[in-house]
Coordinates of N, CA and C and ligand atoms in Angstrom, one line a residue:
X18 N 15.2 0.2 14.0 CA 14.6 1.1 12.9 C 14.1 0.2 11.8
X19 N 12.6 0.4 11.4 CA 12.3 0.3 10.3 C 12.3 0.6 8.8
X20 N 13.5 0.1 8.2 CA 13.7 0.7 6.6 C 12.8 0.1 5.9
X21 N 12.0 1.2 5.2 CA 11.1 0.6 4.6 C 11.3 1.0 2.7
X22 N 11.0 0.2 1.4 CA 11.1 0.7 0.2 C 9.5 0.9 0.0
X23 N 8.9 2.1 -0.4 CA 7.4 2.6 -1.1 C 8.0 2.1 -2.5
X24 N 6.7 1.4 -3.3 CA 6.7 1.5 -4.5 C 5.6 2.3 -5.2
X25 N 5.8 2.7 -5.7 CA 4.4 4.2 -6.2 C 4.2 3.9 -8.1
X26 N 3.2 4.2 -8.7 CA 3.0 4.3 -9.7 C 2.3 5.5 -10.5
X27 N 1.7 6.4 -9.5 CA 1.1 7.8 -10.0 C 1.3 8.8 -8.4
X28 N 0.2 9.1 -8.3 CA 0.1 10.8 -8.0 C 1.0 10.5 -6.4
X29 N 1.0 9.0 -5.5 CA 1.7 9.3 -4.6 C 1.0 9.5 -2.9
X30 N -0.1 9.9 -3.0 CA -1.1 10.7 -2.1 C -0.7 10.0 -0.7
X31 N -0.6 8.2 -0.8 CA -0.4 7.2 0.3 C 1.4 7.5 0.4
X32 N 1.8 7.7 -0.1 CA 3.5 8.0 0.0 C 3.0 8.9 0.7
X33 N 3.1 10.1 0.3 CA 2.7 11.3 1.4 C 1.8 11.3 2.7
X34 N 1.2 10.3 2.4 CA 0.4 10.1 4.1 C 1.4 9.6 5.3
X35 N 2.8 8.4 4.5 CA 3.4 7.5 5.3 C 5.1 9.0 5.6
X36 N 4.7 10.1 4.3 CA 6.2 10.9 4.4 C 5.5 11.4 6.1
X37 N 4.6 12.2 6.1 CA 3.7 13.2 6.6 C 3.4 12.3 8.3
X38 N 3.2 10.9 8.0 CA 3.6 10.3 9.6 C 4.5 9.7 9.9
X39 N 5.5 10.0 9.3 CA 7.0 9.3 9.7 C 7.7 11.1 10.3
X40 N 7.0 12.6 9.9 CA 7.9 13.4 10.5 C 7.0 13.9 11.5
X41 N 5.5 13.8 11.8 CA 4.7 14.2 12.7 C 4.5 13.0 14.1
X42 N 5.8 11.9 13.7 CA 5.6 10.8 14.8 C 4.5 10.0 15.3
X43 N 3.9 9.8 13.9 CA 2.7 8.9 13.8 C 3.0 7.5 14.1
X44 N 4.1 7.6 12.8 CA 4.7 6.2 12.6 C 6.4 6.3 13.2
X45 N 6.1 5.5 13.9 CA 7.4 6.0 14.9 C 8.9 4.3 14.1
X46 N 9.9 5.0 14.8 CA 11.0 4.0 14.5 C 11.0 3.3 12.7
X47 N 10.7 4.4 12.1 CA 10.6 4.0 10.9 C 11.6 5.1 9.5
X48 N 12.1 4.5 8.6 CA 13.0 5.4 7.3 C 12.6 5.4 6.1
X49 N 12.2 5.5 5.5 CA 11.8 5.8 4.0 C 13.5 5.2 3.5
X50 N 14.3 4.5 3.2 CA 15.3 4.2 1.9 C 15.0 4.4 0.8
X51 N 14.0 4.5 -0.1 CA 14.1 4.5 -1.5 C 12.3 4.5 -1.2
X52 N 12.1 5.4 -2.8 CA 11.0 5.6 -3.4 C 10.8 5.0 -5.3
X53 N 10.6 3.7 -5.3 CA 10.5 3.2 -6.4 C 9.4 3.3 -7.4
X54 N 9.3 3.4 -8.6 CA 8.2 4.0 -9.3 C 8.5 2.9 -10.8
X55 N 7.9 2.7 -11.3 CA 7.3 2.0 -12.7 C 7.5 2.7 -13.8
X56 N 7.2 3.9 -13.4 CA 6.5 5.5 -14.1 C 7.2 6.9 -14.1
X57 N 8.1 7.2 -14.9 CA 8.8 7.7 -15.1 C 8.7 9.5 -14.5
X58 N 6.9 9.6 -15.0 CA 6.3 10.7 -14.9 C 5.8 10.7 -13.3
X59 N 5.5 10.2 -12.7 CA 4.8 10.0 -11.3 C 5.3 10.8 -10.4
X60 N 4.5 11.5 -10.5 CA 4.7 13.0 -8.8 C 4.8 12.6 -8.0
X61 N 4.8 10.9 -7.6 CA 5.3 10.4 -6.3 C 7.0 10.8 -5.8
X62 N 7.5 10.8 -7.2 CA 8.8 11.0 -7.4 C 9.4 12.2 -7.2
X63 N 8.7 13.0 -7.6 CA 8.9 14.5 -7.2 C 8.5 14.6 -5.1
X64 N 7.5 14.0 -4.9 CA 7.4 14.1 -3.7 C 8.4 13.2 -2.5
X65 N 9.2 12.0 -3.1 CA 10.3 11.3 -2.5 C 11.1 12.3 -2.7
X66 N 11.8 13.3 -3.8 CA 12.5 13.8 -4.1 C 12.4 15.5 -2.7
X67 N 11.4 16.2 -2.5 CA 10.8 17.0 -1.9 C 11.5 16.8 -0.3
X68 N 11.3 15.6 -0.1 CA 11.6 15.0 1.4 C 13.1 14.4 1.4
X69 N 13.9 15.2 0.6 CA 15.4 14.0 0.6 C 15.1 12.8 0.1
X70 N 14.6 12.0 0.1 CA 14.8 10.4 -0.7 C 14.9 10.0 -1.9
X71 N 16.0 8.8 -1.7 CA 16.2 8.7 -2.8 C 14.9 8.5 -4.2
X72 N 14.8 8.6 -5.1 CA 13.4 7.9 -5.9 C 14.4 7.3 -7.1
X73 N 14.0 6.3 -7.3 CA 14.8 5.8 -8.7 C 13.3 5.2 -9.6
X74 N 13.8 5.3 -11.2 CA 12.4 4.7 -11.7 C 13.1 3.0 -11.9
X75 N 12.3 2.5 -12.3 CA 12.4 1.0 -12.8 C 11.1 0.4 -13.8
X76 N 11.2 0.4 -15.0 CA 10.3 -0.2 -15.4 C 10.4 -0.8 -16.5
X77 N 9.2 -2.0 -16.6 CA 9.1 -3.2 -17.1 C 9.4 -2.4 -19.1
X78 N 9.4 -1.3 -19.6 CA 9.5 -0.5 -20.9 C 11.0 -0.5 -21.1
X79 N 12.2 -0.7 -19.8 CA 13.3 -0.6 -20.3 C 14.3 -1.9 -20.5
X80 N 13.1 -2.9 -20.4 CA 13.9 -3.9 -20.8 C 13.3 -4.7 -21.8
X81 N 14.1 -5.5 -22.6 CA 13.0 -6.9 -23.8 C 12.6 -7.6 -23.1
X82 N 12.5 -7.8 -21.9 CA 11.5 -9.1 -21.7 C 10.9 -8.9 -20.2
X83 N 9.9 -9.5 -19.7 CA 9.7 -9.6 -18.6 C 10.6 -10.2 -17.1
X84 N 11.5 -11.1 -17.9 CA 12.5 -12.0 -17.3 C 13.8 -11.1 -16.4
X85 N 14.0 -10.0 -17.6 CA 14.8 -9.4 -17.2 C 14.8 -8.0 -16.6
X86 N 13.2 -7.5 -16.7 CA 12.5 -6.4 -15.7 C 13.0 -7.1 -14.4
X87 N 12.2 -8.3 -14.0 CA 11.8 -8.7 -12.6 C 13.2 -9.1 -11.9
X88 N 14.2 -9.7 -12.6 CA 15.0 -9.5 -12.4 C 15.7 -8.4 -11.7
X89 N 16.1 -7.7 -12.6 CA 16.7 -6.1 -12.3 C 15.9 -5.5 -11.2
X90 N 14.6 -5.8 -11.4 CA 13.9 -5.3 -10.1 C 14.3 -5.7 -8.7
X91 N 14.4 -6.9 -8.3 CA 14.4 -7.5 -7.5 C 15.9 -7.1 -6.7
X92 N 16.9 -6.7 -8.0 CA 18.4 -6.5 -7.7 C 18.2 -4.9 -7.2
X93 N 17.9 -4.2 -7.8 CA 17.0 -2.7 -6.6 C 16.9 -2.8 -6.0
X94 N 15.7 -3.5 -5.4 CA 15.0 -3.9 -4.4 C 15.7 -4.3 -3.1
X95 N 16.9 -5.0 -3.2 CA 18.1 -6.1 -2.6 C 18.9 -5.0 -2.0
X96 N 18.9 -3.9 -2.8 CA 20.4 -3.3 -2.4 C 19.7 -2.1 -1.3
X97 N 18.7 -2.2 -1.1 CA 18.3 -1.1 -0.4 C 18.3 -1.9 1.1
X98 N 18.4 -3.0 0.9 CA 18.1 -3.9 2.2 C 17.2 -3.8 3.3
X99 N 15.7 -3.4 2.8 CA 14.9 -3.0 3.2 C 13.8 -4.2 4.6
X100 N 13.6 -3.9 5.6 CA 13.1 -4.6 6.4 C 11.1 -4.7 5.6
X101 N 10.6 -4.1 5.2 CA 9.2 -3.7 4.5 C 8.9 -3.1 3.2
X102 N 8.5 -3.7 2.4 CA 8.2 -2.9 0.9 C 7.1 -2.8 1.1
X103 N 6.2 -1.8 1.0 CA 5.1 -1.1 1.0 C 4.8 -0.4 -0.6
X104 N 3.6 -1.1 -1.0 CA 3.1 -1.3 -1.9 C 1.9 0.2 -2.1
X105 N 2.2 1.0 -2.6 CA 1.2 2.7 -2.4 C 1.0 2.9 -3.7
X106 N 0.1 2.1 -4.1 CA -0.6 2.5 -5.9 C 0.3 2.2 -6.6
X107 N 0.8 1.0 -6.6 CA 2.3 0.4 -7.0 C 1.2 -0.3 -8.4
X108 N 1.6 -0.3 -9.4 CA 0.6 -1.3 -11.0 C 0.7 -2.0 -11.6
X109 N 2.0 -2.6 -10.6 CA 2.8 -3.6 -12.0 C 3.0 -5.1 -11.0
X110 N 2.6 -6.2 -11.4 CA 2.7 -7.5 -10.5 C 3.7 -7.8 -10.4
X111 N 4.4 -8.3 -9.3 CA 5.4 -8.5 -8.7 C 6.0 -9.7 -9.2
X112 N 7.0 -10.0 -9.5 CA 7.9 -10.9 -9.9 C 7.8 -12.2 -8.1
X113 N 7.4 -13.5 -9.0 CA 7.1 -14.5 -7.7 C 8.5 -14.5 -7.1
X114 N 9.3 -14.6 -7.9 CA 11.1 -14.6 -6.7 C 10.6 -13.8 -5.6
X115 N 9.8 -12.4 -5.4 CA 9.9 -11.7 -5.1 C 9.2 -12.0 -3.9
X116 N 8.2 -11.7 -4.1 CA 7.0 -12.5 -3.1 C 7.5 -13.3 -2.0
X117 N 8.5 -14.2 -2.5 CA 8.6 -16.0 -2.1 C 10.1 -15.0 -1.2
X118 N 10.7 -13.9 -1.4 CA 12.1 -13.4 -0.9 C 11.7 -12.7 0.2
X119 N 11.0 -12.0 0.3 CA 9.9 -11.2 0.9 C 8.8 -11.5 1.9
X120 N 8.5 -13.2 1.7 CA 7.3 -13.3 2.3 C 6.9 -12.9 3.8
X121 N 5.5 -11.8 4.1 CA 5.2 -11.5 5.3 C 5.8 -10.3 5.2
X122 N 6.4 -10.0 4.2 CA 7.0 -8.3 4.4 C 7.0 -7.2 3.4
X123 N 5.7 -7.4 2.4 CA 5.1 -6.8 1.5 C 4.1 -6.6 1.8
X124 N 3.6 -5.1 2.3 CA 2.5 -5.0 2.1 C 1.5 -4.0 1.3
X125 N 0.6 -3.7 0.6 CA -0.4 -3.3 0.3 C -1.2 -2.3 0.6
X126 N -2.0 -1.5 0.1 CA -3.1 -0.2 0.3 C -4.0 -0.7 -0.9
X127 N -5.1 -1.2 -0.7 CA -6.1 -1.2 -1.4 C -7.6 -0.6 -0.8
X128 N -7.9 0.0 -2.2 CA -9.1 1.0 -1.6 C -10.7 0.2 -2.0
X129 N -11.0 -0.8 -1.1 CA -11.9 -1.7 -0.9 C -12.2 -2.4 0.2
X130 N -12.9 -3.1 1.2 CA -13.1 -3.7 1.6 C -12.9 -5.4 1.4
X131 N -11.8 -5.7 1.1 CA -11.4 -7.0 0.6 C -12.1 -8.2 1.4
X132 N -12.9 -9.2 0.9 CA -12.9 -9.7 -0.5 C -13.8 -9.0 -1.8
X133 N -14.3 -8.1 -1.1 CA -15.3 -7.3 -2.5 C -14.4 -6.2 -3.6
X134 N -14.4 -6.1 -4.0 CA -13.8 -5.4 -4.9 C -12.2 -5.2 -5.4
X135 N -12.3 -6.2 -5.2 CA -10.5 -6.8 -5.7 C -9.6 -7.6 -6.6
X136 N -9.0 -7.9 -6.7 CA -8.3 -9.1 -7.6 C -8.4 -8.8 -9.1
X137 N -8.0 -9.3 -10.3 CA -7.2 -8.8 -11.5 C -8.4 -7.7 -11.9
X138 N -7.8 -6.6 -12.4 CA -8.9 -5.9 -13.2 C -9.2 -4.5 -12.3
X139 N -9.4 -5.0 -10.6 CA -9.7 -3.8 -9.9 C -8.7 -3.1 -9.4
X140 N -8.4 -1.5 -10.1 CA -7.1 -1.2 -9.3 C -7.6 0.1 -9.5
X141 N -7.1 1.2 -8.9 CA -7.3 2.7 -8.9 C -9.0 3.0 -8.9
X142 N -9.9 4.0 -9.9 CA -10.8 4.4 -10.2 C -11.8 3.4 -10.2
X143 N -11.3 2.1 -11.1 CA -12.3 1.1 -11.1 C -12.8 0.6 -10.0
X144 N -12.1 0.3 -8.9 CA -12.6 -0.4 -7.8 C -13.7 0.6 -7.3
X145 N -14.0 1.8 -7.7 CA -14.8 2.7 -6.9 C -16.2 2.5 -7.9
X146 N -15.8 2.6 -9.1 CA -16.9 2.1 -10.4 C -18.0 0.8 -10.0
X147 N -16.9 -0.2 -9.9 CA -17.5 -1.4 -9.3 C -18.5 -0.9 -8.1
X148 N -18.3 -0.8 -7.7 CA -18.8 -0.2 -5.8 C -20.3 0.6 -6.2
X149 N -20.0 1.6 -6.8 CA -20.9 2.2 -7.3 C -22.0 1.4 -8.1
X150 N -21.7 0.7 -8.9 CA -22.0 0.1 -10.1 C -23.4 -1.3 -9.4
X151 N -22.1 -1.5 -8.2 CA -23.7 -2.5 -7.4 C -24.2 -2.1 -6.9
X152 N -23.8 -1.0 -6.0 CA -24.8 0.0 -5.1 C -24.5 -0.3 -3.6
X153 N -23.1 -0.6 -3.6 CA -22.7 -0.8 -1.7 C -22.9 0.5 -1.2
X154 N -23.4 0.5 -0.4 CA -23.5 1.5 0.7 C -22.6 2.0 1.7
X155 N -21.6 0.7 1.8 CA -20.2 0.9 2.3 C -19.4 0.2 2.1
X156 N -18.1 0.9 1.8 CA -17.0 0.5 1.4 C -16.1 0.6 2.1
X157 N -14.7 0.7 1.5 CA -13.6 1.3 2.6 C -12.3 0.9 2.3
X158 N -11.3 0.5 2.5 CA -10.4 0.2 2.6 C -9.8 -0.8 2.7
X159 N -8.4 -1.3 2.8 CA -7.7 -2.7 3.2 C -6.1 -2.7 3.3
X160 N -5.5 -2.8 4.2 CA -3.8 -3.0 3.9 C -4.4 -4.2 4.5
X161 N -3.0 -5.2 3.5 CA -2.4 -6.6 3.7 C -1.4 -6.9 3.3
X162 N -1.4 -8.3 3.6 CA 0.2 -8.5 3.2 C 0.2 -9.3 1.9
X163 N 1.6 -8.8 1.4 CA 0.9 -9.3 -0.4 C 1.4 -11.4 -0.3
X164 N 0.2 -12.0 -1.1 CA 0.9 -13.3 -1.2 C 0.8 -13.4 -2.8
X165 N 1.3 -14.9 -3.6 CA 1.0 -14.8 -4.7 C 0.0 -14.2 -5.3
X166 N -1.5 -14.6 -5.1 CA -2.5 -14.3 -5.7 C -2.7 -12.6 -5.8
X167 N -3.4 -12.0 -6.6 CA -4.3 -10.5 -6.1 C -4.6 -10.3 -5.4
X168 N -4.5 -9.6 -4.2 CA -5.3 -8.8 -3.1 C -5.7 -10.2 -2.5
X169 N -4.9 -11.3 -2.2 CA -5.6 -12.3 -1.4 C -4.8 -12.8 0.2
X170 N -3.5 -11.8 0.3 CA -2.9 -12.4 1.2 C -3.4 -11.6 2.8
X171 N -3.1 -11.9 3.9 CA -3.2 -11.3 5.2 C -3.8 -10.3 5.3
X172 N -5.1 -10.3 5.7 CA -5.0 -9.1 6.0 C -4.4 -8.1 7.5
X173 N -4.1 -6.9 6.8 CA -3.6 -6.3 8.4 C -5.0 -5.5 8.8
X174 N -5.2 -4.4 8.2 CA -6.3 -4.0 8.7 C -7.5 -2.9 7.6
X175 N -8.5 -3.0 8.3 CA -9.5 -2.2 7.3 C -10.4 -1.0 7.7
X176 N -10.6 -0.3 7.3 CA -11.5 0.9 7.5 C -12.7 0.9 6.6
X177 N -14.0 0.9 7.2 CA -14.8 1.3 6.8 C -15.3 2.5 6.1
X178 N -15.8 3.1 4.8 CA -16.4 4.1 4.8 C -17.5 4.3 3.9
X179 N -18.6 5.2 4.4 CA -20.1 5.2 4.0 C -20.2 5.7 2.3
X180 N -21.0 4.8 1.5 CA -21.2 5.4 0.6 C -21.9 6.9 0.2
X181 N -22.1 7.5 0.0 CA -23.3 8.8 -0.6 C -24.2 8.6 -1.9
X182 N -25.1 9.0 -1.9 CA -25.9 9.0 -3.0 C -25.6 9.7 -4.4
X183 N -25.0 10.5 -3.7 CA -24.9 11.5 -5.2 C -23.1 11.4 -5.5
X184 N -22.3 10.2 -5.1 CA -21.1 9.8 -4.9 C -21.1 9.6 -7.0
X185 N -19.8 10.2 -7.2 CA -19.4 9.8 -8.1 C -17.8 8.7 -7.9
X186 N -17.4 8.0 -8.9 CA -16.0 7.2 -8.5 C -14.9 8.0 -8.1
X187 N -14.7 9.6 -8.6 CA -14.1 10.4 -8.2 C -14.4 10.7 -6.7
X188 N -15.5 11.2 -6.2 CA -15.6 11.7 -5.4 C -15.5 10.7 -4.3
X189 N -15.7 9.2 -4.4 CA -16.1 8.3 -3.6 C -14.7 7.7 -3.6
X190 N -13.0 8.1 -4.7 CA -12.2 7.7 -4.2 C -11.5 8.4 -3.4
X191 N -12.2 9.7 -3.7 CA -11.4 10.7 -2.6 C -11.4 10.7 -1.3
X192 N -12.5 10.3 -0.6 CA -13.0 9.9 0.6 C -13.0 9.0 1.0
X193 N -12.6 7.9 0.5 CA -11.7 6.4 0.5 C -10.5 6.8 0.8
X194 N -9.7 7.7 0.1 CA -8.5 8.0 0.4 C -8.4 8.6 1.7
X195 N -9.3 9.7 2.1 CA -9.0 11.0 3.2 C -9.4 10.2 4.4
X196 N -10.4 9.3 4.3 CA -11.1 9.0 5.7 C -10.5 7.3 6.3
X197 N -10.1 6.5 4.9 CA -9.2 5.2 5.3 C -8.0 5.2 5.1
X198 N -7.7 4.9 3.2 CA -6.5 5.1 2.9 C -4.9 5.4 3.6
X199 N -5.0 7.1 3.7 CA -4.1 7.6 4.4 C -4.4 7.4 6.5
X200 N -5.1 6.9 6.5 CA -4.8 6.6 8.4 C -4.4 5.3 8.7
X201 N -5.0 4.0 7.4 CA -4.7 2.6 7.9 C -3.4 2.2 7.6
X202 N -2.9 2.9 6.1 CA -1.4 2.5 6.0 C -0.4 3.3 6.9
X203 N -0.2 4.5 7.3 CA 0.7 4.8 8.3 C 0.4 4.0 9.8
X204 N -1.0 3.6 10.1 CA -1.2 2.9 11.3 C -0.6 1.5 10.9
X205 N -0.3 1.0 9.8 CA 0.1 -0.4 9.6 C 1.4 -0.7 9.6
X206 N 2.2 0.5 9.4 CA 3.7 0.5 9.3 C 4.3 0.7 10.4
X207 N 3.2 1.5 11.4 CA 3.8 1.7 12.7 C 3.4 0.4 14.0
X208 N 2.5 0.0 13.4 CA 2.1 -1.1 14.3 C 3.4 -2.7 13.8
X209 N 4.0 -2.4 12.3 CA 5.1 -3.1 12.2 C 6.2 -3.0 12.8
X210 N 6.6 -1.8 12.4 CA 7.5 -1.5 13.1 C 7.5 -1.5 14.7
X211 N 6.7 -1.7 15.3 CA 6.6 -1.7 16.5 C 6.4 -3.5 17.3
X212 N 6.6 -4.1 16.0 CA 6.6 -5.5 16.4 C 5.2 -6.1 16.8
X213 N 4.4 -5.2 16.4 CA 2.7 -6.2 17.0 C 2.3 -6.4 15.8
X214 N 2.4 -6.7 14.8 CA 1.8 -7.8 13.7 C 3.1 -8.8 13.5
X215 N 1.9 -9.9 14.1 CA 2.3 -11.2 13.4 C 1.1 -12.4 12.6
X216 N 2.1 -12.8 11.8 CA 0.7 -14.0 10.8 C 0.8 -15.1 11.2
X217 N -0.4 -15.6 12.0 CA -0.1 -17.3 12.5 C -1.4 -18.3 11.5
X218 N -1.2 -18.8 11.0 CA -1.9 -20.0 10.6 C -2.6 -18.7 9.0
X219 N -1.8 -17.8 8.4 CA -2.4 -17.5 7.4 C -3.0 -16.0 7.5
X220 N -3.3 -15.6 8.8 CA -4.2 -14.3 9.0 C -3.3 -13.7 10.2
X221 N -3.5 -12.2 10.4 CA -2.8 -11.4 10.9 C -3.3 -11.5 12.7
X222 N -2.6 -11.4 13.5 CA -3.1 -11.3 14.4 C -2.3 -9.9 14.9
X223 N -3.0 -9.0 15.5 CA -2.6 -7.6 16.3 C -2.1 -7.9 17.5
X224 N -1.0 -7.7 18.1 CA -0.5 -7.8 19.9 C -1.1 -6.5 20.5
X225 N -1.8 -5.9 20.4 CA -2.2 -4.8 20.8 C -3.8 -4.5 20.8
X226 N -4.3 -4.2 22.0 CA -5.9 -3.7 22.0 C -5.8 -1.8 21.4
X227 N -7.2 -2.5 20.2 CA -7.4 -0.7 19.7 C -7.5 0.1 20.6
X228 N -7.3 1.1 20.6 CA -7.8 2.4 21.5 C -9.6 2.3 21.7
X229 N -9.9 2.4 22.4 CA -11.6 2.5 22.8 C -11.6 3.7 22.9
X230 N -13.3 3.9 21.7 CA -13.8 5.3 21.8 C -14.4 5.7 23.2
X231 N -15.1 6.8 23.4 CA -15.6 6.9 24.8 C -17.0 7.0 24.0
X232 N -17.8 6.7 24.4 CA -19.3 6.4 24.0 C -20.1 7.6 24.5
Ligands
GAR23 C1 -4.9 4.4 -4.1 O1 -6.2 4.6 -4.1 C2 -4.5 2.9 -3.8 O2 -5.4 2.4 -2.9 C3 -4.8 2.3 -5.2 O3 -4.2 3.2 -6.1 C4 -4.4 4.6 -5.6 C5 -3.0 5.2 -5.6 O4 -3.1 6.6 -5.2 N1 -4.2 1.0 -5.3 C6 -4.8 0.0 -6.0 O5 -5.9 0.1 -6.6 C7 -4.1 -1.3 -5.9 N2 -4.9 -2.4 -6.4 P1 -1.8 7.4 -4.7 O6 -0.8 7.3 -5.8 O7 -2.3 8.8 -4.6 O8 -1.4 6.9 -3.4

C-alpha cells in the first residue's frame, strides 16, 4: 500500500481528483494519510476533512523564522511516514533537508508544459497569463518529481491541451485542469504505486506501454 501525504494551498480541485480516484479504483493500492495545507482557510481542508482524513495546517506565519517553519515541517511530514508527498497547488518552497530526505518521492502537478512556463514566479493563474500573453496554441500540463530547483526535476508525465481564441487565463486554467491536471496526477500516483516509474540517469522511465487508441 501506497501512503501517500497531499500538500494543498487553496481550492484543492487536484486533491479531489486523487480523493475521487483512490474510491472509483483509478488509483489502485494507494491511502491518503494526511492532507497538509500552508493556509489555514483552504477548502482543500474542508475536502480532506469530507473524506475522513486527517488535514492539519502548518505554516511558515506561525513561526519567527524560516529555520523553524521547515523544521517543524519536516517533523509533520516524518510522522506520517509517508511512502509519496504529492505536491497539489502546494505555494510554499520546500525546505532542502526535505528534498535531499525525500529524493524521488515528491512529486508535483504543474499546469504547463514544462520547460515553458515554469520556474520562480509561475504558479496558479499566472502560468495561464504567460501562455496567453505569447500566444501558445498549446499548452497543457506536467507532473514530476520535485528536485532542488523550480519545476526542474523528472519528469513523470504530460498532457497536452489546445489553446482557444477567445480563451481567457480563467477559462484556459479550467481546461488545463478538467482535460490534464486531474487525469495525469491520479494516473501518476497509480502508476507509482504500481512500481512502474523509475528515474535512471535523471529522467523517468515508464515499465509499462500506454494503452493504444484505436484509430
Ligand atoms: C493547479 O492548477 C496546480 O497545477 C497549480 O495550482 C493549482 C491548484 O489548484 N500549481 C502550481 O501552479 C504549482 N507551480 P487546486 O488547489 O484546485 O488543485
Amino acid at each position: 500500500m501506497l501512503n501517500i501525504a497531499v500538500c494543498v494551498s487553496g481550492g484543492g480541485t487536484n486533491l479531489q481528483a486523487i480523493l475521487d480516484g483512490i474510491e472509483q479504483g483509478e488509483i489502485t493500492n494507494t491511502r491518503v494519510a494526511a492532507v497538509i495545507s500552508n493556509n489555514p482557510g483552504a477548502y482543500a481542508l474542508e475536502r480532506a476533512e469530507n473524506h475522513g482524513i486527517e488535514g492539519v495546517c502548518i505554516s511558515p506565519k506561525q513561526f519567527p523564522d524560516r529555520e523553524s517553519f521547515n523544521r517543524a515541517f519536516l517533523e509533520k511530514l516524518d510522522s506520517y511516514q509517508v511512502d509519496l508527498v504529492v505536491l497539489a497547488g502546494f505555494l510554499v518552497v520546500l525546505p532542502e533537508s526535505m528534498i535531499q530526505k525525500y529524493r524521488n518521492r515528491i512529486i508535483n502537478i504543474h499546469p504547463s508544459l514544462i520547460p515553458s512556463f515554469c520556474g520562480t514566479g509561475y504558479y496558479g493563474l499566472k502560468v495561464h497569463e504567460g501562455a496567453l500573453a505569447r500566444g501558445v496554441k498549446v499548452t497543457g500540463a506536467t507532473v514530476h518529481f520535485v528536485d532542488e530547483g523550480t519545476d526542474t526535476g523528472p519528469i513523470i508525465l504530460q498532457q497536452p491541451v489546445m489553446v482557444e481564441q477567445e480563451d481567457t487565463p480563467e477559462t484556459l486554467q479550467r481546461r488545463v485542469m478538467e482535460q490534464a491536471e486531474w487525469k495525469i496526477l491520479p494516473r501518476a500516483i497509480d502508476l507509482i504505486a504500481r512500481g512502474k516509474v523509475r528515474v535512471e540517469d535523471g529522467k523517468v522511465v515508464i515499465l509499462e506501454q500506454p494503452k493504444r487508441r484505436k484509430l
